[in-house]
Tab-separated table of N, CA, C and O in Angstrom:
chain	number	residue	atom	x	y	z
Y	15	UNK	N	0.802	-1.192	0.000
Y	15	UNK	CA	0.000	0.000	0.000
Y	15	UNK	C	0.847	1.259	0.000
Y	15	UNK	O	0.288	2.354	-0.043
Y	16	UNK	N	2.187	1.156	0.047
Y	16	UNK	CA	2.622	2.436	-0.325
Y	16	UNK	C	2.508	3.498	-1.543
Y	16	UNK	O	2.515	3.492	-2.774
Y	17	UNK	N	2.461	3.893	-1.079
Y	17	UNK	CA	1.961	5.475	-2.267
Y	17	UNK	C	1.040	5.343	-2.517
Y	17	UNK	O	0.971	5.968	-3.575
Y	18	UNK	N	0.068	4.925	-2.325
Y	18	UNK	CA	-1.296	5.187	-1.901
Y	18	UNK	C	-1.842	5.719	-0.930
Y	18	UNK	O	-1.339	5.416	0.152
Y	19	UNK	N	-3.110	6.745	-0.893
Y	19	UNK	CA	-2.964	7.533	0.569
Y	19	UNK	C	-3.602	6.289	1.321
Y	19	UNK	O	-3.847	5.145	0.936
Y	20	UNK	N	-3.730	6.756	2.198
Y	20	UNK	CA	-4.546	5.879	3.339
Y	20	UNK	C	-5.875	5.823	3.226
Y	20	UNK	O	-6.492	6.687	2.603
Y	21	UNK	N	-6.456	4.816	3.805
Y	21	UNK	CA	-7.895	4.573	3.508
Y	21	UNK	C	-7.919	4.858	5.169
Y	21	UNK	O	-7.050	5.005	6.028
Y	22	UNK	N	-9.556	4.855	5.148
Y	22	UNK	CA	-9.726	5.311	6.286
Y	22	UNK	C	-10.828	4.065	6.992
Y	22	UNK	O	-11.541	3.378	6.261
Y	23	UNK	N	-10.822	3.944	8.272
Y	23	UNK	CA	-11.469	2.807	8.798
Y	23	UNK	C	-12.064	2.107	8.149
Y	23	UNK	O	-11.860	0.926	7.866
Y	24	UNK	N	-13.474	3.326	7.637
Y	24	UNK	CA	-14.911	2.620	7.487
Y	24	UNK	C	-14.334	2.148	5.538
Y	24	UNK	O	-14.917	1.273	4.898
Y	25	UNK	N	-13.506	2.717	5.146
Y	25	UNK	CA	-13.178	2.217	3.583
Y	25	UNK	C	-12.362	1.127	3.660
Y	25	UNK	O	-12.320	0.390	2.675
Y	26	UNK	N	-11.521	0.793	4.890
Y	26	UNK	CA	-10.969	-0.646	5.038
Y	26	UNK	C	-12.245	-1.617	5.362
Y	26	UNK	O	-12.741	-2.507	4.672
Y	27	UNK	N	-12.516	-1.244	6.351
Y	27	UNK	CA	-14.484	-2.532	6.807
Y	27	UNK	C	-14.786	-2.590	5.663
Y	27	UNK	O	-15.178	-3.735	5.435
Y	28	UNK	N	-14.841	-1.696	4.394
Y	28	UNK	CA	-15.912	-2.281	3.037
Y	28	UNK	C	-14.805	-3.158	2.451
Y	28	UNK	O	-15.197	-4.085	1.742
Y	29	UNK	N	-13.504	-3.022	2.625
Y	29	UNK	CA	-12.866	-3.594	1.350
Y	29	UNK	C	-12.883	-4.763	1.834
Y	29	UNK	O	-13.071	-5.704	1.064
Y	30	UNK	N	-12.697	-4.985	3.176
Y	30	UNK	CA	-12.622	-6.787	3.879
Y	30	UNK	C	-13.885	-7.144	3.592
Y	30	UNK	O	-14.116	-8.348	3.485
Y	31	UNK	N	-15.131	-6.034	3.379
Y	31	UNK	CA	-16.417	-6.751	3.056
Y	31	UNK	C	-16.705	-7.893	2.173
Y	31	UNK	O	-17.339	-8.948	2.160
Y	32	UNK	N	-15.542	-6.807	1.077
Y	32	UNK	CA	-15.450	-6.929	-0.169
Y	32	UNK	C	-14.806	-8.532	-0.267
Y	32	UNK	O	-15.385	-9.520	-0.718
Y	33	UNK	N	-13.850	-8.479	0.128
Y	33	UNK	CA	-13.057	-10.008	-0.008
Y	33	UNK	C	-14.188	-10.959	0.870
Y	33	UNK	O	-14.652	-11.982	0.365
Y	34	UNK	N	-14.454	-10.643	1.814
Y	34	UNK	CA	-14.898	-11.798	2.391
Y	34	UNK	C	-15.979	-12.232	1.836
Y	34	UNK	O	-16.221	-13.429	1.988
Y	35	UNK	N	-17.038	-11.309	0.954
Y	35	UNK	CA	-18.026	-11.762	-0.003
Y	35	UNK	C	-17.561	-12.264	-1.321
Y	35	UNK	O	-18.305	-12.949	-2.023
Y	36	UNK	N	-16.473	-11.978	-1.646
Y	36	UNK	CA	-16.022	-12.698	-3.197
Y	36	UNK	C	-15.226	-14.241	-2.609
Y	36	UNK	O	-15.058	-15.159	-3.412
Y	37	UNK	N	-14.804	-14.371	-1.222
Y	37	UNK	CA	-14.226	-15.595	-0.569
Y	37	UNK	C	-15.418	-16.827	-0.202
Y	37	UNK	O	-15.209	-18.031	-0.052
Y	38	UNK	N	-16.705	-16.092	-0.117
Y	38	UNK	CA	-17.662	-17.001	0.365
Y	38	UNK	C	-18.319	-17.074	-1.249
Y	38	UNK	O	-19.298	-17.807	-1.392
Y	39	UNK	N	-17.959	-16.560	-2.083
Y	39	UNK	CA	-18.423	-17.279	-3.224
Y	39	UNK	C	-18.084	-18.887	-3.708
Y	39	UNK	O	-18.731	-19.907	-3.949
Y	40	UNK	N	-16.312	-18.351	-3.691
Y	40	UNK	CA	-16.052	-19.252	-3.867
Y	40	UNK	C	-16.004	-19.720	-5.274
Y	40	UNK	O	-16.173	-20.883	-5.642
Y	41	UNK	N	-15.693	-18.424	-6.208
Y	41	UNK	CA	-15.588	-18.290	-7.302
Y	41	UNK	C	-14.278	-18.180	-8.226
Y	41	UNK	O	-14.041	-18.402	-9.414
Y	42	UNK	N	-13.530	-17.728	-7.104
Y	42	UNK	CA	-12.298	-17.374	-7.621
Y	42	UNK	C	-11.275	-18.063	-7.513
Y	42	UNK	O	-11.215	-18.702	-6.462
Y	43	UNK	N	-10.143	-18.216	-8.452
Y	43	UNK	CA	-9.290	-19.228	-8.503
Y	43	UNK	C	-8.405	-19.233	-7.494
Y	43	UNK	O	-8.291	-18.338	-6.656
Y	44	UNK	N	-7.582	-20.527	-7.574
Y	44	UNK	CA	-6.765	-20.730	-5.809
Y	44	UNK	C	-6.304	-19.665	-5.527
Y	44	UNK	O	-6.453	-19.015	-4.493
Y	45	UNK	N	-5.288	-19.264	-7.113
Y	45	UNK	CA	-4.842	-17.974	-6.221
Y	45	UNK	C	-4.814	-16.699	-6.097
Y	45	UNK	O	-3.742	-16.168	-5.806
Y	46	UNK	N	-5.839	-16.010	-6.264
Y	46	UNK	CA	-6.757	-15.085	-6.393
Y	46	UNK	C	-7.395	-14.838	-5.021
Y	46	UNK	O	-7.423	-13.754	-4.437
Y	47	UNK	N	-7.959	-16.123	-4.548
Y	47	UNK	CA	-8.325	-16.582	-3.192
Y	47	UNK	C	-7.208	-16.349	-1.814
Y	47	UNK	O	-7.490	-16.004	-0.666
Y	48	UNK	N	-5.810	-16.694	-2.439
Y	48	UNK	CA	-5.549	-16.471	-1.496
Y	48	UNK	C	-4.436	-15.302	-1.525
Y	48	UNK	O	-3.938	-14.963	-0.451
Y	49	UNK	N	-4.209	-14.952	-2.195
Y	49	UNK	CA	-3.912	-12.927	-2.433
Y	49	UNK	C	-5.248	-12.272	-1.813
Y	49	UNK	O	-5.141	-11.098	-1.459
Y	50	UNK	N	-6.409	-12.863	-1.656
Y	50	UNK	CA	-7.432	-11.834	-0.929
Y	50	UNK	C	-7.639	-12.430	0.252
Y	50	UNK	O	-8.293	-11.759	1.051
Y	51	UNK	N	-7.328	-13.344	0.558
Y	51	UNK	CA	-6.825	-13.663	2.328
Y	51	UNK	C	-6.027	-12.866	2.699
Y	51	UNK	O	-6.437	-12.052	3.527
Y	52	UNK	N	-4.511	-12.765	2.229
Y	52	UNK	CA	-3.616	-12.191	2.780
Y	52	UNK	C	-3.986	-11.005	2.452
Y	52	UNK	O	-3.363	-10.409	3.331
Y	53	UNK	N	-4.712	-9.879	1.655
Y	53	UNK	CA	-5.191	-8.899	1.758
Y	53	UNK	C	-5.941	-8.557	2.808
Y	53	UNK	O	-5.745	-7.508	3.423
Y	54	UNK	N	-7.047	-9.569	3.172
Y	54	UNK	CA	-7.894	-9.652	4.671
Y	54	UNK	C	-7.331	-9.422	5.496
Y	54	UNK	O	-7.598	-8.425	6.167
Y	55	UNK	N	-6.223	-10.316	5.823
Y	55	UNK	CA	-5.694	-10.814	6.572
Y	55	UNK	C	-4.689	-9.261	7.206
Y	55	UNK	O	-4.774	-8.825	8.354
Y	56	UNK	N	-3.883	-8.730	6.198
Y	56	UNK	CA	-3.400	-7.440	6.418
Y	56	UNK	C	-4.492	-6.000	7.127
Y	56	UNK	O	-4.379	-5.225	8.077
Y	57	UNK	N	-5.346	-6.195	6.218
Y	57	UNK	CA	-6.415	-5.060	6.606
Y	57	UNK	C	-7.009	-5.198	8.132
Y	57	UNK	O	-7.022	-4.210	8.866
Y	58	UNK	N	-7.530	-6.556	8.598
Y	58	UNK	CA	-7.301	-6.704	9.779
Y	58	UNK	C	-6.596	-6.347	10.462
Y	58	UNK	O	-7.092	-6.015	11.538
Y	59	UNK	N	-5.778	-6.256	10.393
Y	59	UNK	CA	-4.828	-5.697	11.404
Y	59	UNK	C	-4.343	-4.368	11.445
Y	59	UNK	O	-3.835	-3.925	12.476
Y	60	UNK	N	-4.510	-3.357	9.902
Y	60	UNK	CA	-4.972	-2.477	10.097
Y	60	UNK	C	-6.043	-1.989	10.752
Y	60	UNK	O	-6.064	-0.794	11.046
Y	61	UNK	N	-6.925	-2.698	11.029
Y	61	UNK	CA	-8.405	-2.189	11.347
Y	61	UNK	C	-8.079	-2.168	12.992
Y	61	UNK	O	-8.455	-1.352	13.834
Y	62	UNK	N	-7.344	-3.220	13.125
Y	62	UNK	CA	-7.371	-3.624	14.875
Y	62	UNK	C	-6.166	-2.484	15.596
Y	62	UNK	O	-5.857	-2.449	16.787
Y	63	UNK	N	-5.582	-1.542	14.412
Y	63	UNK	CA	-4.317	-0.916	15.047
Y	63	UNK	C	-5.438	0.261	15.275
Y	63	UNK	O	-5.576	0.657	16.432
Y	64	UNK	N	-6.111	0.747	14.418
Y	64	UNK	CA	-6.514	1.994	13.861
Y	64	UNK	C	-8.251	2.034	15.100
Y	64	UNK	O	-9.041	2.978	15.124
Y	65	UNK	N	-8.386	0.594	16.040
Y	65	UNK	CA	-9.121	0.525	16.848
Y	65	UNK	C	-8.235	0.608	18.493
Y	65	UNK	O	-8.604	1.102	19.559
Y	66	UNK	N	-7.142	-0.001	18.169
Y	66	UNK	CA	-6.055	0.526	19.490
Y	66	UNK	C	-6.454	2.195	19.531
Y	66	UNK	O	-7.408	2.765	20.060
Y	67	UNK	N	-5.320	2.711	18.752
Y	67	UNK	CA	-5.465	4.286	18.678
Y	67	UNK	C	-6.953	5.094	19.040
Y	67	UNK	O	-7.077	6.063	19.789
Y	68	UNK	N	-7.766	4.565	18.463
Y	68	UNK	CA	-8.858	5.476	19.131
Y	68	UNK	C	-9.225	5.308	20.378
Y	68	UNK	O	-9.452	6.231	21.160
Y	69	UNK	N	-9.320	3.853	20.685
Y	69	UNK	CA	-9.612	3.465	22.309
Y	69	UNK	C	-8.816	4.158	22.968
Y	69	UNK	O	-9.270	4.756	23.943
Y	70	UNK	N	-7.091	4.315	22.566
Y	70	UNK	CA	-6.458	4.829	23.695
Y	70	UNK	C	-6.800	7.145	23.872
Y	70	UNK	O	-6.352	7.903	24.732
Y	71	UNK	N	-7.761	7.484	22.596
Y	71	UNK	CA	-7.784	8.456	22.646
Y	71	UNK	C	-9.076	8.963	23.150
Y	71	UNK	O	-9.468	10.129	23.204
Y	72	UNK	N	-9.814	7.592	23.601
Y	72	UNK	CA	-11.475	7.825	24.017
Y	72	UNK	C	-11.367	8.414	25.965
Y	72	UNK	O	-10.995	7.683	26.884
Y	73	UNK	N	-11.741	9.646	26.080
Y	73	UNK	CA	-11.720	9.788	27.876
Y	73	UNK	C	-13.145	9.811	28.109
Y	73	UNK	O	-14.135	9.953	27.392
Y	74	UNK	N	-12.863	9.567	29.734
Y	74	UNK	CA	-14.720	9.049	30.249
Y	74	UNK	C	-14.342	10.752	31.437
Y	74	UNK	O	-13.385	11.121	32.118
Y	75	UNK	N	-15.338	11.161	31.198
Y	75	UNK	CA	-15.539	12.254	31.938
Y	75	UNK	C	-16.620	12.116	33.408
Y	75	UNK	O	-17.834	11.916	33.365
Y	76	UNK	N	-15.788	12.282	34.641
Y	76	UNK	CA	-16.380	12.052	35.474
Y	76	UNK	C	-16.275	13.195	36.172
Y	76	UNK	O	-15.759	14.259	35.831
Y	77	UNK	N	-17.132	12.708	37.802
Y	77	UNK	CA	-17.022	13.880	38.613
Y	77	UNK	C	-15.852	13.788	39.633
Y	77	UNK	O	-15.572	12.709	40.157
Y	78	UNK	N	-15.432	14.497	39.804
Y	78	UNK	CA	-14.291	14.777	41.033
Y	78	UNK	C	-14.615	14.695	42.023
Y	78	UNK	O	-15.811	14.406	42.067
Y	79	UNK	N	-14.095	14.817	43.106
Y	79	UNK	CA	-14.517	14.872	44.661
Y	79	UNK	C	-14.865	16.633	44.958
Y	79	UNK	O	-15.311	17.130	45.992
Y	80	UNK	N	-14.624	17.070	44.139
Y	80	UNK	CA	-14.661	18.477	44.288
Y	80	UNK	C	-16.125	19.287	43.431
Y	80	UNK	O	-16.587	20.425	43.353
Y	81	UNK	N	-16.478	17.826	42.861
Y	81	UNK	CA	-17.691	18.120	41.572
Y	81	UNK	C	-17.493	18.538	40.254
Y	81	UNK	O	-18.426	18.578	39.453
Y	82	UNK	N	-16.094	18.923	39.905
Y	82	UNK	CA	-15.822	19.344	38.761
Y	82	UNK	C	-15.556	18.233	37.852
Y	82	UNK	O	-15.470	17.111	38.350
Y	83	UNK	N	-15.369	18.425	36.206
Y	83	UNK	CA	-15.098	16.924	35.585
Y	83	UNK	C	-13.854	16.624	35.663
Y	83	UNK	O	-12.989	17.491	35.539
Y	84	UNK	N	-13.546	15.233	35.901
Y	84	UNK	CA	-12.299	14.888	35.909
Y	84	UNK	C	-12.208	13.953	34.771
Y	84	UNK	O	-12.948	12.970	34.742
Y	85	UNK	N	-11.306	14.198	33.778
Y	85	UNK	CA	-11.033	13.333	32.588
Y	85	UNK	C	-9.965	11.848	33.454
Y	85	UNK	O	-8.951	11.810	34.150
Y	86	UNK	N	-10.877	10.885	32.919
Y	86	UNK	CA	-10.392	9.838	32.819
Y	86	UNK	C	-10.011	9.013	31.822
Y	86	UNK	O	-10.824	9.185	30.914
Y	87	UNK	N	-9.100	8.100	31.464
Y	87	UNK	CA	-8.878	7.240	30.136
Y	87	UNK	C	-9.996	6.388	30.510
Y	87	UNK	O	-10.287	5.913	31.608
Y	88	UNK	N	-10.594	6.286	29.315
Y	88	UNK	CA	-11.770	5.018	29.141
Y	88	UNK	C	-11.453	3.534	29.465
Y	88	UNK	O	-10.568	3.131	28.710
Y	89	UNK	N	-11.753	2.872	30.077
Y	89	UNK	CA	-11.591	1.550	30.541
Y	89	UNK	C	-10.971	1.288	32.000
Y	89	UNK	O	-11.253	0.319	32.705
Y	90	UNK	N	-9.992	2.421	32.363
Y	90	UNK	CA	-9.690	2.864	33.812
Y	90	UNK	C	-10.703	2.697	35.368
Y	90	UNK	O	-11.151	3.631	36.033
Y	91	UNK	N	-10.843	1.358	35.615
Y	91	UNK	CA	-11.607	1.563	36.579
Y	91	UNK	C	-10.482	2.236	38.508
Y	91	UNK	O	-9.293	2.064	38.775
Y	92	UNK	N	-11.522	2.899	39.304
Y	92	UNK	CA	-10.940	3.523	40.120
Y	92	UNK	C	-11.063	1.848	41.498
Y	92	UNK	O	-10.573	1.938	42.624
């Protein structure tokens, strides 16, 4: 994928759509089939990096002891 810009989440989810509906056909030759595995297979893991990064940028806004909001990282229990 170099020199290509970046796709963005929801245009990676369609393209794995994409393979995984031309994979459950079951139309395409061996290896065709499996150049779009390892395409899957890559994008996945784009998808799962590009789901790290936001989780770690999601905060849960609570109250303080003082009543004001206190930003917390999401998943942080006290």
């Amino acid at each position: 994928m170099s020199g290509e810009k970046a796709r963005s989440f929801e245009e990676n989810i369609a393209r794995l759509e994409e393979i995984v509906s031309m994979l459950e056909r079951g139309t395409a030759k061996l290896a065709d089939s499996l150049a779009l595995f390892e395409e899957g297979t890559k994008l996945v893991g784009v998808c799962t990096a590009m789901l790290g990064e936001a989780a770690q940028k999601v905060v849960v806004l609570q109250k303080g002891p003082d009543g004001e909001p206190v930003e917390t990282p999401f998943g942080v229990e006290e």
